[in-house]
Coordinates of C-alpha atoms in Angstrom, one line a residue:
Chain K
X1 CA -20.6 -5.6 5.6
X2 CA -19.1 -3.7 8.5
X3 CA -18.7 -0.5 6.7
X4 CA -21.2 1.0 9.2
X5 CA -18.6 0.9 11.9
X6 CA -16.1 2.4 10.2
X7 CA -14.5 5.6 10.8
X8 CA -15.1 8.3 7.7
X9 CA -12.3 10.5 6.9
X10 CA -12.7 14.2 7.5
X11 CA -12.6 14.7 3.9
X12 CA -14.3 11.9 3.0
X13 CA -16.8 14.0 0.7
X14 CA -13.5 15.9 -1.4
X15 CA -12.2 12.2 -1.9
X16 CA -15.5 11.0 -3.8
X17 CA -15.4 14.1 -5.7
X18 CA -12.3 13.5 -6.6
X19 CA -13.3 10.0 -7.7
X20 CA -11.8 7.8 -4.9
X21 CA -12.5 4.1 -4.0
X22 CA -12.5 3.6 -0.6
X23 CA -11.9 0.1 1.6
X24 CA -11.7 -0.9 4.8
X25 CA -8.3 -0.2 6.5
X26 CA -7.5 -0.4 10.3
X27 CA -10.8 0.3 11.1
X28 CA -10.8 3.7 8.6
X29 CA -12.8 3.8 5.3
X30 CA -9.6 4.9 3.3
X31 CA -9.6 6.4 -0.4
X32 CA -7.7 3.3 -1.8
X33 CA -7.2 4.5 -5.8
X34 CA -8.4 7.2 -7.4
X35 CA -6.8 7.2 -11.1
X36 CA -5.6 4.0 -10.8
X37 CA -2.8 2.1 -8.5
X38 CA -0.5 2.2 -11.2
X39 CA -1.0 5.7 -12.7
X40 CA -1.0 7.2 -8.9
X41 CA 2.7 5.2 -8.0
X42 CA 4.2 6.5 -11.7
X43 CA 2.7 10.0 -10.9
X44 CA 4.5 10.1 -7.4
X45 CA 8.3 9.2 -8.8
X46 CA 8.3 11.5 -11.5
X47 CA 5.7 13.8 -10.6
X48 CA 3.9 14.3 -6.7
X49 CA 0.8 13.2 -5.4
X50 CA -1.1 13.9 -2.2
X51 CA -2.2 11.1 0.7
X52 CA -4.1 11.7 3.0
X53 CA -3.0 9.5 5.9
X54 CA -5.4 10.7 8.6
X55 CA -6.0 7.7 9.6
X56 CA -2.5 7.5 11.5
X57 CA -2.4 8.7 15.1
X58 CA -0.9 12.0 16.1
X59 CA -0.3 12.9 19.7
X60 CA 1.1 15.8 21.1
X61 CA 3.2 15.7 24.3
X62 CA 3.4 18.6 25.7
X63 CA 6.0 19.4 29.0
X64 CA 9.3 19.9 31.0
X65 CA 9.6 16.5 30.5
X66 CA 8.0 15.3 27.4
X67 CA 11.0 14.6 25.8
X68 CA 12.2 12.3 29.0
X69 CA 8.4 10.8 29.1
X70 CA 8.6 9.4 25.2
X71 CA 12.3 8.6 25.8
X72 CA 11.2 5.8 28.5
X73 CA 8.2 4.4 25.9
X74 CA 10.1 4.0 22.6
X75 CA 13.8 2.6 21.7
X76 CA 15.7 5.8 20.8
X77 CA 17.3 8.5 22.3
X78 CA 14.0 11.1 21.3
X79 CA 14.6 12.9 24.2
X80 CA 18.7 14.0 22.6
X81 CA 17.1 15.3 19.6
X82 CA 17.3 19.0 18.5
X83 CA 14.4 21.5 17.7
X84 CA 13.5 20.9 14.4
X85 CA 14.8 17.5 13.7
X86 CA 12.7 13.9 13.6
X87 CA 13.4 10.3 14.1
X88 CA 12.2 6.9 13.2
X89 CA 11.5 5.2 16.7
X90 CA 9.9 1.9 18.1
X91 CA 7.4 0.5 20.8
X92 CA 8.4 -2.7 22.0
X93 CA 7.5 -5.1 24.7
X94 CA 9.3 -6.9 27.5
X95 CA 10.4 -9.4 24.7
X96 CA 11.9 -7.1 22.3
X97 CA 9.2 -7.5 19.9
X98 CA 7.8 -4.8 17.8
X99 CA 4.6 -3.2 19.1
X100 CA 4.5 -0.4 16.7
X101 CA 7.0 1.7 14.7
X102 CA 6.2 5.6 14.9
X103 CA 7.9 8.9 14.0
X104 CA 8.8 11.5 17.0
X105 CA 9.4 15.1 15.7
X106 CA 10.7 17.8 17.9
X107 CA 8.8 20.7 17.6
X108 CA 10.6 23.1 21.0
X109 CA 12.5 22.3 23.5
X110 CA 9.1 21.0 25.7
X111 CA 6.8 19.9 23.2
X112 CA 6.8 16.7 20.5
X113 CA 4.8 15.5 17.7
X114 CA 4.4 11.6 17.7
X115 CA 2.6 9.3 14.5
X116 CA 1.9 6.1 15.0
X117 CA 0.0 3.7 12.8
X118 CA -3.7 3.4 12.7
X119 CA -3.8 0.3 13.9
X120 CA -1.8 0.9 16.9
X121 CA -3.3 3.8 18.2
X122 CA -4.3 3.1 20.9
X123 CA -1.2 0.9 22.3
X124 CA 0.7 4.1 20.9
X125 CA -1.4 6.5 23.3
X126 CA -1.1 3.8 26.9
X127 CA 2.6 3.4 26.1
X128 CA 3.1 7.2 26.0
X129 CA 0.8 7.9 28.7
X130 CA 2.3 5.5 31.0
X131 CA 5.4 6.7 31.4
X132 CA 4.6 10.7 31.2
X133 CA 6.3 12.3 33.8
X134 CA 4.8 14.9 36.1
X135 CA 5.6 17.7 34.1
X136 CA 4.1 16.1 30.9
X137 CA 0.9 15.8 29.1
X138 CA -0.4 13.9 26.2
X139 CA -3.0 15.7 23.3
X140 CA -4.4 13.7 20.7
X141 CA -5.1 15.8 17.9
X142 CA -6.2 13.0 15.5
X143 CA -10.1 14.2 15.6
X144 CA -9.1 18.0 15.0
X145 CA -6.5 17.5 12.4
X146 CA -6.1 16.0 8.5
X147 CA -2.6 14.7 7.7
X148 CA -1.5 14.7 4.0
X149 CA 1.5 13.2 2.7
X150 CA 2.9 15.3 -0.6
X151 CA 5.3 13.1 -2.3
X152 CA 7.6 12.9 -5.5
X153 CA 10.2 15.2 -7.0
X154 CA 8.2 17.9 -7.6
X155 CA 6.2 18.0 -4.5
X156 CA 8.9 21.0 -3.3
X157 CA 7.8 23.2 -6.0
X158 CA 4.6 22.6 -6.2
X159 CA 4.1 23.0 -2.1
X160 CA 5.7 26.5 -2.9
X161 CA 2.9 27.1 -5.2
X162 CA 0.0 27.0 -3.2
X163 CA 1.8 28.5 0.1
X164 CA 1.8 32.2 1.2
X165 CA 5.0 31.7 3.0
X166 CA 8.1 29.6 1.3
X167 CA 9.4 29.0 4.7
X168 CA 8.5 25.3 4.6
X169 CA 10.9 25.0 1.4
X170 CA 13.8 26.0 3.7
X171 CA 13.2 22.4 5.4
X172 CA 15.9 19.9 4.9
X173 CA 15.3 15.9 5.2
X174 CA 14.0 14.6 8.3
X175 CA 13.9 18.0 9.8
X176 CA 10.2 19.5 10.9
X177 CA 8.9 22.7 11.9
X178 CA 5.1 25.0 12.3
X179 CA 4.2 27.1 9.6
X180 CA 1.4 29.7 9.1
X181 CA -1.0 28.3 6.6
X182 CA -4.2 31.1 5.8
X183 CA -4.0 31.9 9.7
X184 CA -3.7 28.5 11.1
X185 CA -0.5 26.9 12.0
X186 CA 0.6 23.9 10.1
X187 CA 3.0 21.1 10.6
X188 CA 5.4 20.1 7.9
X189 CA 8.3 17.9 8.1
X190 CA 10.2 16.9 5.1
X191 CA 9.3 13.1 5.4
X192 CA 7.6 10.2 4.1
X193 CA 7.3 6.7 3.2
X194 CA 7.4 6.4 -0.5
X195 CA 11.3 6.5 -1.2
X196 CA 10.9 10.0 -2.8
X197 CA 11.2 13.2 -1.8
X198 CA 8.1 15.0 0.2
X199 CA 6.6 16.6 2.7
X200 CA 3.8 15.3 5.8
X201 CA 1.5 17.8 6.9
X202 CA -0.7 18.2 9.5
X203 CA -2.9 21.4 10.2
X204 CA -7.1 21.8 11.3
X205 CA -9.4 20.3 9.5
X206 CA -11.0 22.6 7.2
X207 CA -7.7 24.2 6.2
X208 CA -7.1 20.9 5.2
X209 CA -9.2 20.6 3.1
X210 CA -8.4 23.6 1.6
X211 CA -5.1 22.8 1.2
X212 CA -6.0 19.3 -0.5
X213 CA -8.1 21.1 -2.9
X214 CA -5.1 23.6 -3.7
X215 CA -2.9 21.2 -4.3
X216 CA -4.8 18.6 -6.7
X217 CA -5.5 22.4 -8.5
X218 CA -2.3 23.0 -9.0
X219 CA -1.5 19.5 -10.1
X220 CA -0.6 17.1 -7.6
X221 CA -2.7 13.7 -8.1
X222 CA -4.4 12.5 -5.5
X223 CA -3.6 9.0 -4.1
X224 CA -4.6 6.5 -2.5
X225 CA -3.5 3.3 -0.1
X226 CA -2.7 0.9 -3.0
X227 CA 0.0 3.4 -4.3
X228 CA 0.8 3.7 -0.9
X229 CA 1.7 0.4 -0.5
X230 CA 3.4 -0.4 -3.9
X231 CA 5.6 2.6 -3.5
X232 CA 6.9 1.6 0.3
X233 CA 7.5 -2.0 -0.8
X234 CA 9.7 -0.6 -3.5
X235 CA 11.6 1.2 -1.2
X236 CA 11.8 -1.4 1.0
X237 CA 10.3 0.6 4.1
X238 CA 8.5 -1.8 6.6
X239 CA 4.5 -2.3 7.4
X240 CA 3.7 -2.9 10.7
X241 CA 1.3 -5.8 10.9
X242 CA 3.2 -7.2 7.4
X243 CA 7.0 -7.1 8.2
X244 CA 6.6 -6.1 11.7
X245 CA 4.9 -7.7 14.8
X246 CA 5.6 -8.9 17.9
X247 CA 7.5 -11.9 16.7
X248 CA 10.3 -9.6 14.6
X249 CA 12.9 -7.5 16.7
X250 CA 14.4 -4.4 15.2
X251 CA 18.0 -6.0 14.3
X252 CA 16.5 -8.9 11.9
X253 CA 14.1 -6.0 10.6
X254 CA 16.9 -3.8 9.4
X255 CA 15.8 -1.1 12.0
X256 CA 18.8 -1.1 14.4
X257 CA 19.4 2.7 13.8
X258 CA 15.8 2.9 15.4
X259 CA 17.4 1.4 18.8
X260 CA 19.5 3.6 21.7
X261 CA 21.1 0.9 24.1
X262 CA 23.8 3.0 25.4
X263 CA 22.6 6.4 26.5
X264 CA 21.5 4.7 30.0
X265 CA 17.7 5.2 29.4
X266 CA 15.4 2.2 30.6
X267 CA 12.5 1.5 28.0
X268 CA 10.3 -1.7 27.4
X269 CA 12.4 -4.2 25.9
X270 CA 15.4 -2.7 26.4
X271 CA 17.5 -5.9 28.0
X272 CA 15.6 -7.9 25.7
X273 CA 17.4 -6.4 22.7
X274 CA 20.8 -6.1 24.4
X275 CA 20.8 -9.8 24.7
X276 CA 19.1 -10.3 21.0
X277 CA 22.1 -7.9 19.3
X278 CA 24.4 -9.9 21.7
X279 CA 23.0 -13.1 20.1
X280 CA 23.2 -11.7 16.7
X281 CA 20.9 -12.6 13.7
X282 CA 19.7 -16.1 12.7
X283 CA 17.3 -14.2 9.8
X284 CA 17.3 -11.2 8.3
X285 CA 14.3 -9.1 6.4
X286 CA 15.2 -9.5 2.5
X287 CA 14.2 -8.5 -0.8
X288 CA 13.1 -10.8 -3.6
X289 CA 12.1 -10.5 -7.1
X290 CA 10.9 -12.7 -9.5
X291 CA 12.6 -13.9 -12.1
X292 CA 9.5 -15.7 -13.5
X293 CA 5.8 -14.3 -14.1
X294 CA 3.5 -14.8 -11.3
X295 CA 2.9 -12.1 -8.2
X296 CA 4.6 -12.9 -5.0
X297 CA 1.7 -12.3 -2.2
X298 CA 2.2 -12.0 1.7
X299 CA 2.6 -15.6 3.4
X300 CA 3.4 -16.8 0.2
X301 CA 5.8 -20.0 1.5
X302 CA 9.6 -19.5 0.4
X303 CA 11.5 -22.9 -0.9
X304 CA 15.5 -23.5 -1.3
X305 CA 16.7 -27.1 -1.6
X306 CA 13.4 -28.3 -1.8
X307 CA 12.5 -26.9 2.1
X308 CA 10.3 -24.5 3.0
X309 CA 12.7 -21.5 5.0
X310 CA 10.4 -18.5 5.1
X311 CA 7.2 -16.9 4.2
X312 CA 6.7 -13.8 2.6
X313 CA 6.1 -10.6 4.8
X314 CA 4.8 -8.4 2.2
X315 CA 4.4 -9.1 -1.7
X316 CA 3.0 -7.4 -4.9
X317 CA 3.8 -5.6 -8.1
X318 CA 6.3 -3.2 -9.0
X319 CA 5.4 -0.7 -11.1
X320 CA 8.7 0.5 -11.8
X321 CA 10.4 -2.4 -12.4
X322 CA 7.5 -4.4 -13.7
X323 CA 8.1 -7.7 -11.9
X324 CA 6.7 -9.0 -8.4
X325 CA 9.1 -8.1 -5.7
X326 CA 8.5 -8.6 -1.9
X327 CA 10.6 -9.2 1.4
X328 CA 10.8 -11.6 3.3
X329 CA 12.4 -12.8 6.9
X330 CA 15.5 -15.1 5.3
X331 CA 17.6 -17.5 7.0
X332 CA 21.4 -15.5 7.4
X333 CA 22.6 -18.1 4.9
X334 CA 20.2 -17.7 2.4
X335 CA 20.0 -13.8 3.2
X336 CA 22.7 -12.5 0.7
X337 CA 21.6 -10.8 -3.0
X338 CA 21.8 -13.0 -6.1
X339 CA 20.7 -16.3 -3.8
X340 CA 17.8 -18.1 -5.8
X341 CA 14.7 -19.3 -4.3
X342 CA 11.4 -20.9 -5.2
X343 CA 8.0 -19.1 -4.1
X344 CA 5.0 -20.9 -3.9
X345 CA 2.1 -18.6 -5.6
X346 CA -0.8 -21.0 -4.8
X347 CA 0.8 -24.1 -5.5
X348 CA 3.1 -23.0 -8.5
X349 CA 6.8 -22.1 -8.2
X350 CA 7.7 -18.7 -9.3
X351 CA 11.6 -18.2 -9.5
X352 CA 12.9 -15.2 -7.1
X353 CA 16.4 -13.8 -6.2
X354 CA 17.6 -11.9 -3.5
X355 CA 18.5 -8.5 -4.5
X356 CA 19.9 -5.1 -2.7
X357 CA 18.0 -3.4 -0.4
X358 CA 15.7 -1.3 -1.6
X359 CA 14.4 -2.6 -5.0
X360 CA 14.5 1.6 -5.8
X361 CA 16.2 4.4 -4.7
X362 CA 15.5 7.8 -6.1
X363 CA 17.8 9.9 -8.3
X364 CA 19.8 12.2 -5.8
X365 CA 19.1 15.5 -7.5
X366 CA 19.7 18.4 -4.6
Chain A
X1 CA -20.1 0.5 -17.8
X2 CA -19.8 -0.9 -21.2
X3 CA -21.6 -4.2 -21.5
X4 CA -22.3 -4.9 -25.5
X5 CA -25.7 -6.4 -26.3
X6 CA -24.6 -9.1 -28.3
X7 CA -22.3 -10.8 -26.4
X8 CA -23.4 -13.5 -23.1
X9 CA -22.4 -13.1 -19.8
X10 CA -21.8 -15.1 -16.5
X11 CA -22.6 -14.0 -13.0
X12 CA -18.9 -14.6 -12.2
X13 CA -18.4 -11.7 -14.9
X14 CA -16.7 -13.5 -17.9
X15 CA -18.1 -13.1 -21.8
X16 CA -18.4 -14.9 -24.4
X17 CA -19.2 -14.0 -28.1
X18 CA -20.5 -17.1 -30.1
X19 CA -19.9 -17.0 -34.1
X20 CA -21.0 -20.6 -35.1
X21 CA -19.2 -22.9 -33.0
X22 CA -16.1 -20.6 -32.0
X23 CA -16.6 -19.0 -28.9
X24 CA -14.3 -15.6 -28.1
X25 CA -13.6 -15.1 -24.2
X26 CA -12.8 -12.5 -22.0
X27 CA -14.0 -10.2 -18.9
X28 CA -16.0 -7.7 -18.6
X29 CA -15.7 -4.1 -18.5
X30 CA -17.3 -4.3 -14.7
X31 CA -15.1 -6.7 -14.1
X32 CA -11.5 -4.8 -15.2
X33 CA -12.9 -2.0 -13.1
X34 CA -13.4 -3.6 -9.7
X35 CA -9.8 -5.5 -10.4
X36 CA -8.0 -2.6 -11.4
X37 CA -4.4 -2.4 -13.2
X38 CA -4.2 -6.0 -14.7
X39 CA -0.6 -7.4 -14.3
X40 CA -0.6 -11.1 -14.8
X41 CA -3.0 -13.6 -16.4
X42 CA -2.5 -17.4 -16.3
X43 CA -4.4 -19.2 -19.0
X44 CA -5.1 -22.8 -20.3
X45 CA -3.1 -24.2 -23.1
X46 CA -4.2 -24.2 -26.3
X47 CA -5.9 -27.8 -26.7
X48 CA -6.9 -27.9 -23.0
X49 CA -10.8 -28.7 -22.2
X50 CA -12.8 -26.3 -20.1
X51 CA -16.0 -27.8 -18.7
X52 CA -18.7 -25.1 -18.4
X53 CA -18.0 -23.5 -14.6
X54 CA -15.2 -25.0 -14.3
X55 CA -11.4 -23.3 -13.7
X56 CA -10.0 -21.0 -16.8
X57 CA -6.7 -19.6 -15.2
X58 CA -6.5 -16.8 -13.0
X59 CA -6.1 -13.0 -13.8
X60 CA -4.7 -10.8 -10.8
X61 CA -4.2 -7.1 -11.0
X62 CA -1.9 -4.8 -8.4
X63 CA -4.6 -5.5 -5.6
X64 CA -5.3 -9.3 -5.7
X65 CA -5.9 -12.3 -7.5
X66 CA -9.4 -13.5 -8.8
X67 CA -10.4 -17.1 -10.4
X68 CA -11.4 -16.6 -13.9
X69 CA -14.8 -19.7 -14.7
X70 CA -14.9 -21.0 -18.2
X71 CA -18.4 -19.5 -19.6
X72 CA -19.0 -22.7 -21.8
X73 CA -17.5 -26.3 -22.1
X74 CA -15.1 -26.5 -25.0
X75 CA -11.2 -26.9 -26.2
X76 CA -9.5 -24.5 -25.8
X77 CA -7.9 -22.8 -29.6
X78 CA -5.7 -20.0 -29.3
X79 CA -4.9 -17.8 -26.2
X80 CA -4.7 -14.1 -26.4
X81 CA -0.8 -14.0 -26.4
X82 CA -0.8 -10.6 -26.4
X83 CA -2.6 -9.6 -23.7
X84 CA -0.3 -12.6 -21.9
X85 CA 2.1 -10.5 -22.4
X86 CA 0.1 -6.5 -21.9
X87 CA -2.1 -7.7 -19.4
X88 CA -3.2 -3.9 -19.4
X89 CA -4.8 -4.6 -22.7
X90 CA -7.6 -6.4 -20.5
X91 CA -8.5 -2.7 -18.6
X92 CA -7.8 -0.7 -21.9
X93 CA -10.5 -2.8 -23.9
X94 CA -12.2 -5.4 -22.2
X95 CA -14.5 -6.9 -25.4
X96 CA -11.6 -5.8 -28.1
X97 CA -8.2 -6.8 -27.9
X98 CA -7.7 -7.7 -24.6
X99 CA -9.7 -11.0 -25.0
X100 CA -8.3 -14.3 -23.4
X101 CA -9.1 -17.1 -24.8
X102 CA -10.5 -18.7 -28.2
X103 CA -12.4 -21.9 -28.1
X104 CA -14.6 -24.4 -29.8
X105 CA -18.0 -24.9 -28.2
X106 CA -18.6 -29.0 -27.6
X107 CA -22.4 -27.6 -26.2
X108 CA -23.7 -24.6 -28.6
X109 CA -27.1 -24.8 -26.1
X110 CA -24.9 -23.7 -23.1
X111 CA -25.0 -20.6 -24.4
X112 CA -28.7 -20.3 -23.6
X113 CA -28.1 -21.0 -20.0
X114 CA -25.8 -17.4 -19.9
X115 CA -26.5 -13.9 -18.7
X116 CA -27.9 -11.8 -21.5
X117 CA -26.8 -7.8 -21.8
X118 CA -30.0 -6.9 -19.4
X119 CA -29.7 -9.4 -16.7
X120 CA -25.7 -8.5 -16.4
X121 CA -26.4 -5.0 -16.3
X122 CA -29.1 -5.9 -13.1
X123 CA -26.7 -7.6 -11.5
X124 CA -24.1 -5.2 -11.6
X125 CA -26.3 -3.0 -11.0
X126 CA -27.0 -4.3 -7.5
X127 CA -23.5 -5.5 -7.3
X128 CA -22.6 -1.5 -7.1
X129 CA -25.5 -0.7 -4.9
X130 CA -24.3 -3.5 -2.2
X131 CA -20.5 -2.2 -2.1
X132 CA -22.0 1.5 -1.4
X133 CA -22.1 1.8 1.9

């Protein structure tokens, strides 16, 4: 066992009372159900439930020229965007390859929010650091802070609830801002990574927990990394480690919208995937599902014409749609939906088809 | 954690209940728990031999799949087609309708060889106590 090395969440302690499991995730002991995978991944598209992703890195960079000083680590324009709005960037290296996928909010016109994945912390943090500027600093704020993720349809109202100010309702998609939470400040941006409407948040510690506490009072159900991952896969976002890594670029991966080439900024990788969109695709990430029983895994080997022509990135169950779906890194020609291939789940072939990207989309409501 | 006295046990936590020379299969309560939500089970045709040990099918729930170990040597008679098709059935009752397989015993004294309801309970009990910390 190495659970002795492991970091503990802040809040470890309110996750066991409110009955988590906890495993072993990029070096974190991470609440990985609570009620059960299933239960938590139904509760979040029709109800909300709370994560608490902590375990992600968050860095402040603070500075004249922290906007230019992300702007020459990650692959879009962060520096061009307003107050109050976030994007979906990437860390590559000389290659074009994926380092790490991470979201930059703006939070004034000198100082940023970046999260970056737990396992990539600390190539997050050298990135950024090596190409601050003079008038730029970096803060990591990952020991101080929690970070929840409230998700679902009803995680507006239900944030409103246990608030003293509604100004965080006033947030539209993709667009972030501070907050006064009980006297501390708190970060909220209206983002996610579960298809469904939601808010992160970041704010000290022990409001935190507070705040967790609030919320599972007032209804929310707390959730843990397997919902986590059942609900991305059906919205077809990307893991980094899974569907991203050094060997994908961003066009194959579906992320081009991630990727600034022509605003005459100079970032790792950035001839690299000039000459890679140039080249255009020879794969592209995909969605399958199965036609016939079995669960699609990661690596899982993917057959057409009796040849093996991918493996599977990620894999599992869909709750919603109660079949195994996963993507996978097709061949262009095979790439298109209703194309039929064979999986190999430990040596027996279960029948998948491409489908549309993602396997769900929410209801637009507002 | 539910573990009925008079059923048998395996360390590899299968059951069996023994009424003459029909044995009644499935996995235990412990067992649903650490898998969690149950969404696929592949099981032995009817008619198929299991050797005591040996491979019984596989059951997989949202997290991963696990090799299910036939408690006793047999053929097998019926599978649970039901929870085939419910796999949930397995996490919702474990000893009761979410039972996998029916089979007739070729080796009634193998059943000696099993866990009883007190040495299953010990070693789930220091199961749980190695996967605290």
């Amino acid at each position: 066992m190495t659970a002795g090395t492991l970091h503990p969440l802040a809040l470890a302690d309110l996750h066991r009372e409110l009955g988590a499991r906890f495993a072993p995730f990029a070096g974190w002991k991470m609440p990985v159900q609570y009620a059960g995978i299933i239960e938590e991944h139904k509760t979040v598209r029709e109800q909300a439930g709370v994560f608490d992703v902590s375990h992600m890195g968050r860095f402040y960079v603070s500075g004249a020229d922290a906007g230019a000083s992300i702007r020459r680590a990650v692959t879009y324009k962060v520096d061009q965007l307003s107050v109050g709005e976030a994007h979906y960037a990437l860390l590559c290296n000389e290659d074009g390859g994926v380092l790490d996928d991470l979201f930059v909010y703006r939070l004034g016109e000198d100082r940023f929010l970046v999260v970056n994945n737990a396992a990539n912390v600390e190539v997050g943090r050298e990135r950024i650091e090596a190409a601050l500027g003079s008038q730029a600093s970096l803060e990591d704020q990952q020991a101080n802070t929690v970070m929840l993720a409230l998700q679902g349809p009803a995680a507006r109202p239900l944030l409103a609830g246990v608030l003293d100010s509604h100004d965080v309702l006033t947030l539209r998609a993709r667009r972030c801002g501070e907050f006064n939470y009980e006297g501390v400040t708190l970060f909220a941006a209206r983002t996610g990574y579960t298809g469904e409407d939601g808010f992160e948040l970041v704010l000290p510690n022990e409001a935190g927990a507070r705040l967790l506490q609030a919320l599972v009072d007032a209804g929310v159900a707390p959730c843990g990394l397997g919902a986590r991952d059942t609900l991305r896969l059906e919205a077809a976002l990307p893991l980094y480690g899974n569907d991203l890594d050094t060997n994908t670029n961003p066009w194959e991966a579906g992320l081009g919208f991630a990727v600034t080439l022509d605003d005459g900024a100079e970032f790792p990788g950035r001839a690299a995937l000039a000459a890679s969109r140039e080249a255009g695709l020879d794969r592209k990430l995909s969605c399958l599902q199965a036609t016939g029983r079995g669960i699609m895994r990661a690596g899982c080997e993917i057959l057409h014409g009796g040849q093996t022509r991918a493996s599977m990135s990620s894999g599992g169950f869909s709750p919603m749609l109660g079949v195994s779906i996963g993507m996978a890194y097709l061949p262009i020609g095979l790439a298109d939906a209703g194309t039929e291939v064979e999986v190999d789940v430990r040596g027996k072939p279960v029948p998948a088809t491409v489908v549309p990207r993602p396997f769900y989309r929410r209801k637009k409501t507002s | 954690m539910n573990i009925p006295t008079e059923l048998r046990y395996t360390k590899d936590h299968e059951w069996v209940r023994a009424e003459g020379d029909i044995g009644t299969v499935g996995v235990t309560d412990y067992a649903q728990d650490q898998l969690g939500d149950i969404v696929y089970l592949d099981l032995p045709a009817a008619g198929a031999t299991l050797v005591q040990t040996g491979n019984m099918g596989e059951i997989e729930s949202v997290k991963a799949v696990s090799d299910l170990y036939a408690p006793v040597s047999g053929e097998v008679l019926e599978i649970n087609q039901a929870t085939v098709d419910e796999p949930e059935a397995v996490n919702k009752e474990p000893y009761g309708k979410g039972w996998l397989i029916k089979m007739r015993l070729s080796d009634a004294s193998e059943l000696e060889g099993l866990l009883t309801n007190e040495a299953y309970d010990e070693l789930i009990t220091r199961e749980m106590e190695e996967s605290t910390d």
